[in-house]
CSV table of C-alpha atoms in Angstrom, one decimal:
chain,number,residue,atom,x,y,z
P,117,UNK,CA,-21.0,-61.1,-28.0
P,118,UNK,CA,-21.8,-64.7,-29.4
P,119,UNK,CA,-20.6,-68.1,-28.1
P,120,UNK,CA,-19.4,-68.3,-31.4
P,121,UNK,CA,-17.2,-65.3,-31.6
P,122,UNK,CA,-16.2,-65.4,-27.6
P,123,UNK,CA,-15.0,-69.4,-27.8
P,124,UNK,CA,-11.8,-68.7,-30.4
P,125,UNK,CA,-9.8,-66.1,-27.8
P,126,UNK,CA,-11.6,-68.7,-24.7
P,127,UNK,CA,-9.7,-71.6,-26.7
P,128,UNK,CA,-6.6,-69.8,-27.7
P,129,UNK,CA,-5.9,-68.5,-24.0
P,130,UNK,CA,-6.8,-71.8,-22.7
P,131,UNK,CA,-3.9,-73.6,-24.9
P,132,UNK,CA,-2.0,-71.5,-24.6
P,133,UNK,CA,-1.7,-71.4,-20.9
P,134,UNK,CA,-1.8,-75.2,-20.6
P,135,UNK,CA,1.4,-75.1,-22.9
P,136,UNK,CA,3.3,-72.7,-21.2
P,137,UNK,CA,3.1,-74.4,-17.6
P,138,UNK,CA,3.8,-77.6,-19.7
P,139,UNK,CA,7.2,-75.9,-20.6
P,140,UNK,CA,7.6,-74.5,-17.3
P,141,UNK,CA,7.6,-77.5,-15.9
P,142,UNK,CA,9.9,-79.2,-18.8
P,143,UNK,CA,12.2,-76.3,-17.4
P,144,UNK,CA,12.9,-78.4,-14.3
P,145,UNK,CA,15.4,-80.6,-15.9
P,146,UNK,CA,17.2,-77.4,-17.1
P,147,UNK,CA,17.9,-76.1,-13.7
P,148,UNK,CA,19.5,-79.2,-12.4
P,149,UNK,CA,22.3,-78.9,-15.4
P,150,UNK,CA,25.8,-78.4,-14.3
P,151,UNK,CA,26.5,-74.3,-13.6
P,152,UNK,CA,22.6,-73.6,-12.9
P,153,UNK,CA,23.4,-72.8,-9.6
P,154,UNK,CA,26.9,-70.8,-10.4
P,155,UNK,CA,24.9,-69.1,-13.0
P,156,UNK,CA,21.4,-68.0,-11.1
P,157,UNK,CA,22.7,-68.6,-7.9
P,158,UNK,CA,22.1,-71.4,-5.4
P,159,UNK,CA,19.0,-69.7,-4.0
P,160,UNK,CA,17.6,-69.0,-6.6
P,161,UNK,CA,17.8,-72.6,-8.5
P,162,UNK,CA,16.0,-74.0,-5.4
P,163,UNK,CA,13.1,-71.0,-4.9
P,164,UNK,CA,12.8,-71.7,-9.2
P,165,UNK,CA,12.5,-75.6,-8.3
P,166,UNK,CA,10.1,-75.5,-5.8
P,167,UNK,CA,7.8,-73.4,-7.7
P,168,UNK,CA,7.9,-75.3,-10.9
P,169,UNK,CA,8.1,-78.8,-9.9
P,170,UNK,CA,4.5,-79.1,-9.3
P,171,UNK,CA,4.0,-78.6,-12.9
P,172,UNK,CA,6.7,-81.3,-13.8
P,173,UNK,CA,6.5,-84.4,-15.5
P,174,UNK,CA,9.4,-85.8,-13.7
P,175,UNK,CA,8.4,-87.9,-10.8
P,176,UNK,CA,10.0,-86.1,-6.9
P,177,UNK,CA,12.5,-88.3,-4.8
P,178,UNK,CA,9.8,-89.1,-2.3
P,179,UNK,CA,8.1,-91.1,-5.7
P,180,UNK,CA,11.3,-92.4,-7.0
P,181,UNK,CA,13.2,-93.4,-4.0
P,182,UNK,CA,10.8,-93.6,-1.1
P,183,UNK,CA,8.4,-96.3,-3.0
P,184,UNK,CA,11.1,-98.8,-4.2
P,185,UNK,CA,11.0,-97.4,-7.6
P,186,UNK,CA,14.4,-97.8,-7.8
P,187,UNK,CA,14.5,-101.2,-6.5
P,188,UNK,CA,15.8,-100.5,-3.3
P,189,UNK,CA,16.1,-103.5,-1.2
P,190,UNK,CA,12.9,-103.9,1.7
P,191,UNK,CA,10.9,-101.7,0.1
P,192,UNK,CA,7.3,-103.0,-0.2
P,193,UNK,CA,6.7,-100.9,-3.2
P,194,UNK,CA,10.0,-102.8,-5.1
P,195,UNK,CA,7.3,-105.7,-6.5
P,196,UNK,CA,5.7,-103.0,-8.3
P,197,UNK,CA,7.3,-99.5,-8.6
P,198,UNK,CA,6.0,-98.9,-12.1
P,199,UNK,CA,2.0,-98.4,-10.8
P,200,UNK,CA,3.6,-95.7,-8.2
P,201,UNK,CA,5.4,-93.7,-11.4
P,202,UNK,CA,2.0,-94.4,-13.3
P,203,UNK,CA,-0.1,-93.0,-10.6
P,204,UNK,CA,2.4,-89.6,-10.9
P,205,UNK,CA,2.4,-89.5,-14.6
P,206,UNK,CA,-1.4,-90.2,-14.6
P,207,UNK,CA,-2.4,-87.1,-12.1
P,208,UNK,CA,0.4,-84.5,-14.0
P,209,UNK,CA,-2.5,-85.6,-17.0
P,210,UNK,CA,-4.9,-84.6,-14.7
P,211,UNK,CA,-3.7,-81.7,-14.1
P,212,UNK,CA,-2.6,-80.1,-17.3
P,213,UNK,CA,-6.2,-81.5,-19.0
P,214,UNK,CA,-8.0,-80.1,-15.7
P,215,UNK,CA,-6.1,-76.2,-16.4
P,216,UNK,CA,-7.3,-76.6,-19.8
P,217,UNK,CA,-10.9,-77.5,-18.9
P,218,UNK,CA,-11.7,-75.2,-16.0
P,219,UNK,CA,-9.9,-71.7,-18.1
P,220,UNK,CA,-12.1,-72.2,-20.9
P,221,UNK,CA,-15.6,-72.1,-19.3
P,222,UNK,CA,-14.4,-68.9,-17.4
P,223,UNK,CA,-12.8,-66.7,-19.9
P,224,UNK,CA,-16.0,-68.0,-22.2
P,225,UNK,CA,-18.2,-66.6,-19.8
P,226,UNK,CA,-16.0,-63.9,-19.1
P,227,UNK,CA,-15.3,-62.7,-22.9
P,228,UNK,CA,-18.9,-62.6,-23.7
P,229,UNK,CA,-20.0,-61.0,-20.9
P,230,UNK,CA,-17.2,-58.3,-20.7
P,231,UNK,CA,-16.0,-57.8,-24.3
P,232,UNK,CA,-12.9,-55.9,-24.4
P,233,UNK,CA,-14.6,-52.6,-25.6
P,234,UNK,CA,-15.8,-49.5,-24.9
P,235,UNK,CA,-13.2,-48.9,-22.1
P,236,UNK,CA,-13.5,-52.8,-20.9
P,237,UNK,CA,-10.2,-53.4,-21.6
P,238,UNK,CA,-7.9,-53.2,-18.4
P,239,UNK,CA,-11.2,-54.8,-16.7
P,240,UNK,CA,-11.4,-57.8,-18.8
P,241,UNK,CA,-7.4,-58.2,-19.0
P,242,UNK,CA,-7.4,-58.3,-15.2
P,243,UNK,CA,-10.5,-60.5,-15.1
P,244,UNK,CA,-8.9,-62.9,-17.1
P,245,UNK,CA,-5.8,-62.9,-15.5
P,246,UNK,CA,-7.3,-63.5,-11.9
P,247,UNK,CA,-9.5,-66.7,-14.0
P,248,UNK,CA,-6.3,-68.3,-15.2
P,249,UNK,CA,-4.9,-68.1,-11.5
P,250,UNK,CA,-7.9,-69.6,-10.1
P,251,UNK,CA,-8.0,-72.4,-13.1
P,252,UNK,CA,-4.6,-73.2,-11.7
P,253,UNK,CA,-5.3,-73.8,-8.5
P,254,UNK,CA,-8.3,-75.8,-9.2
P,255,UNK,CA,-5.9,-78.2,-11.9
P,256,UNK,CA,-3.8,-78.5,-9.0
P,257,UNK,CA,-6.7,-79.4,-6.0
P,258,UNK,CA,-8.4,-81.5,-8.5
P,259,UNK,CA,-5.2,-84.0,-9.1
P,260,UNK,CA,-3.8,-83.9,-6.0
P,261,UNK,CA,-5.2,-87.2,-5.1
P,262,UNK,CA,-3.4,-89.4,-7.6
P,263,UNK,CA,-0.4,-87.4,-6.9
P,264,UNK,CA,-0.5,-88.0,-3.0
P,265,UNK,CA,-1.3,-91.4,-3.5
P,266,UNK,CA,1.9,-91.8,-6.0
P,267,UNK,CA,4.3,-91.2,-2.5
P,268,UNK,CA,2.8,-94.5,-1.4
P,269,UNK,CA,1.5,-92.3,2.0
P,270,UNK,CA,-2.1,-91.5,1.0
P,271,UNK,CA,-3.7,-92.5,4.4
P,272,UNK,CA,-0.9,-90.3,5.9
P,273,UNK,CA,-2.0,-86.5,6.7
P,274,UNK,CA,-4.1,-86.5,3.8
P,275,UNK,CA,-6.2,-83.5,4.1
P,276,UNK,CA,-3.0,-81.1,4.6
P,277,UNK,CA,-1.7,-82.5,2.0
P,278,UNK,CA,-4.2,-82.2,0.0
P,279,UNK,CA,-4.4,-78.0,1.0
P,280,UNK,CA,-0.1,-78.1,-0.1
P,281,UNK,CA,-1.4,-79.2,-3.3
P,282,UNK,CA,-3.9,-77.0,-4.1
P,283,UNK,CA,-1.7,-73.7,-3.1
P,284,UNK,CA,1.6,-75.0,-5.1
P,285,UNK,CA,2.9,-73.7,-7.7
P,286,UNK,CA,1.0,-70.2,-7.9
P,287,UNK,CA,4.1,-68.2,-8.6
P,288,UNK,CA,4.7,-69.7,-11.6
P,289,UNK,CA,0.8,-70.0,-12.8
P,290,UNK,CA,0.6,-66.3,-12.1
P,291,UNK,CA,3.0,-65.3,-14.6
P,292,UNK,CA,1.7,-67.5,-17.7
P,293,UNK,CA,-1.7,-66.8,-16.7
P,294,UNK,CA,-1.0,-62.7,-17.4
P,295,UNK,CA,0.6,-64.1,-20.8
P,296,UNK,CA,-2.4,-66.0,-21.8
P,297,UNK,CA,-5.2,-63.5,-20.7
P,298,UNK,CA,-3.0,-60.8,-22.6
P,299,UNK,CA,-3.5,-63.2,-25.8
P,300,UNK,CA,-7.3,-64.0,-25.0
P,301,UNK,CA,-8.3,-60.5,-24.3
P,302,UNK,CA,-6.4,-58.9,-27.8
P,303,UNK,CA,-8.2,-62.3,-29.4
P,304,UNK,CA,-11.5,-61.2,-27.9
P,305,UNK,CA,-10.9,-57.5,-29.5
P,306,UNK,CA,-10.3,-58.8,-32.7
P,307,UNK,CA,-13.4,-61.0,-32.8
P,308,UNK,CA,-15.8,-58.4,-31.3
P,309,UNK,CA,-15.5,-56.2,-34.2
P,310,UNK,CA,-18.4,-56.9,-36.3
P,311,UNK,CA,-20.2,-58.4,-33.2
P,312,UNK,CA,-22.8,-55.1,-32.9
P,313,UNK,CA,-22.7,-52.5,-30.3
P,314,UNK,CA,-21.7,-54.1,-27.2
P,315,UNK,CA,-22.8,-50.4,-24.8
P,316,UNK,CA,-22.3,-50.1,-20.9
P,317,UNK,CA,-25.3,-50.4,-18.6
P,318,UNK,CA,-27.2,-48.3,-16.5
P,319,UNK,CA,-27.0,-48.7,-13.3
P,320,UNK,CA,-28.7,-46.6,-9.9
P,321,UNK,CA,-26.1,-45.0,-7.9
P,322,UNK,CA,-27.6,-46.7,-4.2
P,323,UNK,CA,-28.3,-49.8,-5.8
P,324,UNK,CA,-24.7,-49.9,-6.8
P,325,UNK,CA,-23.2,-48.8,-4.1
P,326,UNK,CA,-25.6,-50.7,-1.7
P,327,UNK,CA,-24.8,-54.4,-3.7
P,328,UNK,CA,-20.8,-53.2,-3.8
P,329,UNK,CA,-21.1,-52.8,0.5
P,330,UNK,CA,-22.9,-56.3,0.5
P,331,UNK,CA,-20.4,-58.3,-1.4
P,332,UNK,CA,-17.1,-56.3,0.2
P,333,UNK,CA,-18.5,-57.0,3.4
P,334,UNK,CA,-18.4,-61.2,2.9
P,335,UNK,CA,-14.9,-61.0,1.8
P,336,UNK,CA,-14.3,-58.7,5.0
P,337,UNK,CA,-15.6,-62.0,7.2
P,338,UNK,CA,-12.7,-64.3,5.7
P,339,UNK,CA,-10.3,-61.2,5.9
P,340,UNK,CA,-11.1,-58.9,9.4
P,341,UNK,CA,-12.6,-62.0,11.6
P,342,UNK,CA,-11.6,-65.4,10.4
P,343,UNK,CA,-8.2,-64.1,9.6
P,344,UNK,CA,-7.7,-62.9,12.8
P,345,UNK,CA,-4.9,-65.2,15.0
P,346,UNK,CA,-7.3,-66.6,17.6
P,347,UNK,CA,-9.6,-67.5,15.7
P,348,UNK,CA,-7.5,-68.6,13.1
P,349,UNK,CA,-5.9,-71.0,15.6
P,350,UNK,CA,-9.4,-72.0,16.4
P,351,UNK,CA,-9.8,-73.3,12.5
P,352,UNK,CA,-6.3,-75.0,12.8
P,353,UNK,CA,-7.2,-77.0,15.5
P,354,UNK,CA,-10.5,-78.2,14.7
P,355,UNK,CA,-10.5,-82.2,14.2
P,356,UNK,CA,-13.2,-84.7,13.4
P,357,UNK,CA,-13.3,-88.4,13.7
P,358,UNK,CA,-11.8,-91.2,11.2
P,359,UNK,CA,-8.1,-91.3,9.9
P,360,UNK,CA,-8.3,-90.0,6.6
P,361,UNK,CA,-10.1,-87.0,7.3
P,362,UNK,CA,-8.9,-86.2,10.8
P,363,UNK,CA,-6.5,-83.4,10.1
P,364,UNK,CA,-9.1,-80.7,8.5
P,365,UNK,CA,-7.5,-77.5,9.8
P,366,UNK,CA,-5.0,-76.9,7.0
P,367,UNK,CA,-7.8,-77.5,4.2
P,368,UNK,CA,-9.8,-75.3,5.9
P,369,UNK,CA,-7.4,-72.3,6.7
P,370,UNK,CA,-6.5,-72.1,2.9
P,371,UNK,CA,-10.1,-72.5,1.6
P,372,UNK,CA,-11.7,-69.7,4.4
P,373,UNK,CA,-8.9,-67.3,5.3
P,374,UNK,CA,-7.8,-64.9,3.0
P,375,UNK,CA,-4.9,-63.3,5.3
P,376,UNK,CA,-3.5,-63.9,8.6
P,377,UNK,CA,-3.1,-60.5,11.5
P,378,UNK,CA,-2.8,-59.9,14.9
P,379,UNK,CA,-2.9,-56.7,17.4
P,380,UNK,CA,0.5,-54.9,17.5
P,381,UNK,CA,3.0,-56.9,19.5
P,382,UNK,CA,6.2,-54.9,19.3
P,383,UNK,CA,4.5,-51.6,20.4
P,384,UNK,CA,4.9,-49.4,17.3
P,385,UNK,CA,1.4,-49.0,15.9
P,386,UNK,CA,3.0,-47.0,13.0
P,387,UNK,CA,4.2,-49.8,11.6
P,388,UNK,CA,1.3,-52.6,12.6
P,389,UNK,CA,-1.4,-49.8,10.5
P,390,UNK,CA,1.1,-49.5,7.4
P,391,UNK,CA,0.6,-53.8,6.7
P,392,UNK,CA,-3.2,-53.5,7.8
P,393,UNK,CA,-3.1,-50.7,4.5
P,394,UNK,CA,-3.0,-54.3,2.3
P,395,UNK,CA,-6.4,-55.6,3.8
P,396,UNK,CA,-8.2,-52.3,3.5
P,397,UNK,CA,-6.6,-51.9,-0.5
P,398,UNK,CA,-8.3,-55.6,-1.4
P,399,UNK,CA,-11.2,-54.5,0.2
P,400,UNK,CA,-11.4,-51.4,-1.5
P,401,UNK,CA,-10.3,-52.9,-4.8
P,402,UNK,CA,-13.2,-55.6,-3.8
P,403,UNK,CA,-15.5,-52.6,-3.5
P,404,UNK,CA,-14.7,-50.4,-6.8
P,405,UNK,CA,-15.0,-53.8,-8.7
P,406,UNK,CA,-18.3,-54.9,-7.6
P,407,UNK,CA,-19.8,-51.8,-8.1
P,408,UNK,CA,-18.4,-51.5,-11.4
P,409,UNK,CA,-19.3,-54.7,-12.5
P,410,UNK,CA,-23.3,-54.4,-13.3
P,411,UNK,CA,-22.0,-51.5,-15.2
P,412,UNK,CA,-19.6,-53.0,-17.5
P,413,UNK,CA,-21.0,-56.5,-18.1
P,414,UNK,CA,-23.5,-56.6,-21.0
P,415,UNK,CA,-25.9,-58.4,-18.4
P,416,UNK,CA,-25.7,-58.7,-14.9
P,417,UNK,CA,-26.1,-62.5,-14.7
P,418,UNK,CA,-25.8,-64.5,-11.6
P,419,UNK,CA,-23.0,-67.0,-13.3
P,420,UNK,CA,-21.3,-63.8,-14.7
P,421,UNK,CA,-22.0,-62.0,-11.6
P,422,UNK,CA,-20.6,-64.9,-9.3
P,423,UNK,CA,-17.1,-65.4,-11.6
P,424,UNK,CA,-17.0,-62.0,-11.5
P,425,UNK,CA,-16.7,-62.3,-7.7
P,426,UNK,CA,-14.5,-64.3,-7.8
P,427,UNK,CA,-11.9,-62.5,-10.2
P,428,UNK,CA,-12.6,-59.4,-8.2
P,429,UNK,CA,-10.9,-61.2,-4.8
P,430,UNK,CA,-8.2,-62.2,-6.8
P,431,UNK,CA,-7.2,-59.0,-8.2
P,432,UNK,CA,-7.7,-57.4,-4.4
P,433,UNK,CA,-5.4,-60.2,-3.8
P,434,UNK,CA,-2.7,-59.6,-5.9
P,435,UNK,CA,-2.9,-55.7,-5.6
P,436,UNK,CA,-2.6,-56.8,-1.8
P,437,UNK,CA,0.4,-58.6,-2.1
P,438,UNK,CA,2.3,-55.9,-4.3
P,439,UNK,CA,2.0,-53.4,-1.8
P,440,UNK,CA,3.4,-55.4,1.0
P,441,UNK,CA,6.2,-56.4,-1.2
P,442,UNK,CA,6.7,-52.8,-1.6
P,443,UNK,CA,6.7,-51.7,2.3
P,444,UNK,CA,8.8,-54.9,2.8
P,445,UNK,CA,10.5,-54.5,-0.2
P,446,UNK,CA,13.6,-52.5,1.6
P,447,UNK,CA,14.3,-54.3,4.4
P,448,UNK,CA,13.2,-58.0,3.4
P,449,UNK,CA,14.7,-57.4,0.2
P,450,UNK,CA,18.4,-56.7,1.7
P,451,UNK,CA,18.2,-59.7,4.1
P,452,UNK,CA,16.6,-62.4,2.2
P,453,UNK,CA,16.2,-61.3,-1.3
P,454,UNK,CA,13.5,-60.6,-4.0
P,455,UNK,CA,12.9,-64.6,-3.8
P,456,UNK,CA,11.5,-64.3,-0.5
P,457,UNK,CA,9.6,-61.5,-1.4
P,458,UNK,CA,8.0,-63.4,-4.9
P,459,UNK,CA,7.2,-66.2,-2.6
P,460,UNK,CA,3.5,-65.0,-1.6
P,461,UNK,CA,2.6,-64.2,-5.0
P,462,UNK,CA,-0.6,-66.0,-5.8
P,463,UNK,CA,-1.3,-67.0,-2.7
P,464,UNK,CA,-4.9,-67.5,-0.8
P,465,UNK,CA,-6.1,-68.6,-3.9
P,466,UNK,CA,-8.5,-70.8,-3.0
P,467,UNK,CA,-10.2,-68.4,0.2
P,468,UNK,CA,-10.4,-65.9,-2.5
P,469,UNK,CA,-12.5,-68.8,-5.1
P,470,UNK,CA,-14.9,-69.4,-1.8
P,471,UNK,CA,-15.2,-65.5,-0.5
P,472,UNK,CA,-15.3,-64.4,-3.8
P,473,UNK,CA,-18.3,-66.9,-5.3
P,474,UNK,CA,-20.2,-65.4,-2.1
P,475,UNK,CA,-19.7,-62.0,-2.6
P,476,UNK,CA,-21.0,-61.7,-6.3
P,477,UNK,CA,-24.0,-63.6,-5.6
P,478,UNK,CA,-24.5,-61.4,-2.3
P,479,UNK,CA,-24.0,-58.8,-4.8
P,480,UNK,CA,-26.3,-59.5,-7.5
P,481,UNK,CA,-28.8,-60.2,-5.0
P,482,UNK,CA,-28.8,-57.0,-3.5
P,483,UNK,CA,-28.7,-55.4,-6.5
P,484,UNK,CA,-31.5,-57.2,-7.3
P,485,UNK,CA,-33.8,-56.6,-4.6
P,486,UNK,CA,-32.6,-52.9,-4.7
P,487,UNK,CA,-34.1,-52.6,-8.0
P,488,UNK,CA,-30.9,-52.2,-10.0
P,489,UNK,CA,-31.0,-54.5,-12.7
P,490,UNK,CA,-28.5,-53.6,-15.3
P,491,UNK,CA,-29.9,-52.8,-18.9
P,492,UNK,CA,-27.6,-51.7,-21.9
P,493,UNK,CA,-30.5,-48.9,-22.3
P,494,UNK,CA,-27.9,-46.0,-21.8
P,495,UNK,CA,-27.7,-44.2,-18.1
P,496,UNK,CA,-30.4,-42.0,-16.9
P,497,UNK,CA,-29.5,-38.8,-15.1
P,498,UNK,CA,-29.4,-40.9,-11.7
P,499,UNK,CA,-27.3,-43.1,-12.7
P,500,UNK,CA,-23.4,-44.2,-13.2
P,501,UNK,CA,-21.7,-45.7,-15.6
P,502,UNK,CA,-18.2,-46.4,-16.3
P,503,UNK,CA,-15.3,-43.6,-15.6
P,504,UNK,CA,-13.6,-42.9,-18.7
């Protein structure tokens, strides 16, 4: 498929998502209406706030009240309290302008490169989807800055709050994400009619599966050893000199680890192998996607290769986190309800952009030096394509 015909469903996804956590977070004022909380429930109007607050216009209480916005009397910030609203309103710009500019470039790539035909559809929705998650997070790391500086306490713990940033508001991105990458893949179906025939490639069956092992076993570093508690602790603790950047542990934990385990504690391994099922299912979702991949694009490219990474973690991700709010799903439910089970969703975004940029350039590599290229020349007798 063209630039040309793969930039219109790029665009239209791309708005669209940009409007719709616009609204969400024009929502905010909605929830703090009189009966909100006899109507959804006190819980629930908090959980809702926290998660779409980082997508709101309207300034927190730490920028209007702790920095004299208000006037408030001995407050250094009362000279001035209209730069610290500015500096909000300026990185919510940010923000919504960054979602905007890092979707596009993806689901271009994306679209062009895995046209929703010839059985690429689910593939390409879930590609898509996993794209708009990690455009989120990047809107959100990328204006963090102006936003921490708004509190008036830049110098203060900057780094973790810089990682807080950059992992807020996922619930709520996860949700219109699906919406737009629904819109942009049936936009992508409508403009590839007409485009030519748009075939699967050919792929060897031990180059695939030899590239697939590569790349599965990168994210398996971040997820098996990194993730594991003392090591883990290790990353939390590590420090470096100056004030600013003194408190790296936090940044680093949610750029490197993509989960969080332990060995059994309270002496029923039954029950510590059912919650190590969610690592092996992103790894094997990691797997099947990576070695489907050189099939199903129309060329195995190492930028299409690498975002494809990338979307693959995600999706191992987020198939992770159903199935643990499925085994937790009966007892967490009862005690703390669906909220606290919701509240993971999207999380580990930002390990999963790291691991998962590794892992398709491990994997293209290996396919690569394997011999394995991927040509839309139809699939010799060794080789796979597609399942049906």
């Amino acid at each position: 498929m063209t630039y040309r015909r793969a930039a219109i469903p790029a665009l239209a996804g791309g708005l669209l998502l940009t409007a719709l956590l616009w609204w969400a977070g024009a929502s905010v004022d909605a929830l703090h209406l009189q009966g909100a909380a006899n109507t959804l429930g006190g819980r629930l109007v908090a959980d809702l706030q926290s998660w779409l607050s980082p997508w709101s216009y309207d300034p927190p209480d730490s920028v209007r009240f702790g920095t004299g916005a208000l006037g408030d009397i001995g407050d250094p910030a009362s000279a001035d309290p209209g730069r610290y609203l500015s500096l909000h309103e300026t990185g919510m710009q940010i923000r919504f302008a960054a979602v905007f500019a890092f979707f596009v470039p993806g689901a271009l790539l994306l679209v062009r490169r895995l046209p929703p035909v010839n059985r690429r559809m689910p593939v390409a929705l879930a590609a898509v989807w996993a794209w708009g998650m990690v455009a989120g997070m990047l809107a959100s790391a990328v204006s963090a800055p102006w936003l921490i500086a708004s509190t008036g306490q830049g110098s203060y713990r900057f780094l973790p709050q810089l990682a807080g940033m950059a992992s807020s508001g996922q619930q709520i991105v996860a949700v219109a994400a699906l919406v737009a990458a629904v819109v942009t893949v049936l936009a992508a179906r409508i403009t590839a009619k007409g485009a030519g025939p748009l075939p699967l490639g050919a792929v060897p069956v031990r180059a695939a599966r030899l590239a697939a092992t590569a790349g599965t076993a990168v994210v398996a570093v971040s997820l098996v050893v990194l993730s594991y508690q003392s090591v883990a602790a290790s990353i939390q603790t590590v420090s470096l000199s100056g004030r600013l950047l003194s408190e790296p542990g936090d940044l680093l934990r949610a750029w490197l680890l993509l989960g969080g385990w332990n060995a059994p504690t309270d002496g029923f391994l039954g029950h510590w192998l059912l919650y190590r099922l969610a690592d092996a299912l992103l790894l094997a979702v990691v797997w099947w996607a990576l070695r489907l991949l050189p099939v199903l694009l129309t060329r195995a490219t190492v930028p299409a290769m690498a975002v494809g990474g990338v979307c693959a973690t995600v999706v191992g991700l987020l198939a992770s986190q159903l199935f643990q709010f499925a085994v937790t799903g009966a007892d967490a439910g009862l005690r703390w309800g669906w909220q606290y089970l919701t509240g993971a969703l999207g999380g580990h975004v930002p390990a999963a952009l790291t691991w998962g940029l590794l892992a398709g350039l491990t994997t293209v590599v290996t396919l690569r030096l394997a011999g394995g290229r991927a040509e839309s020349t139809g699939p010799a007798p060794a080789e796979i394509t597609a399942p049906a």
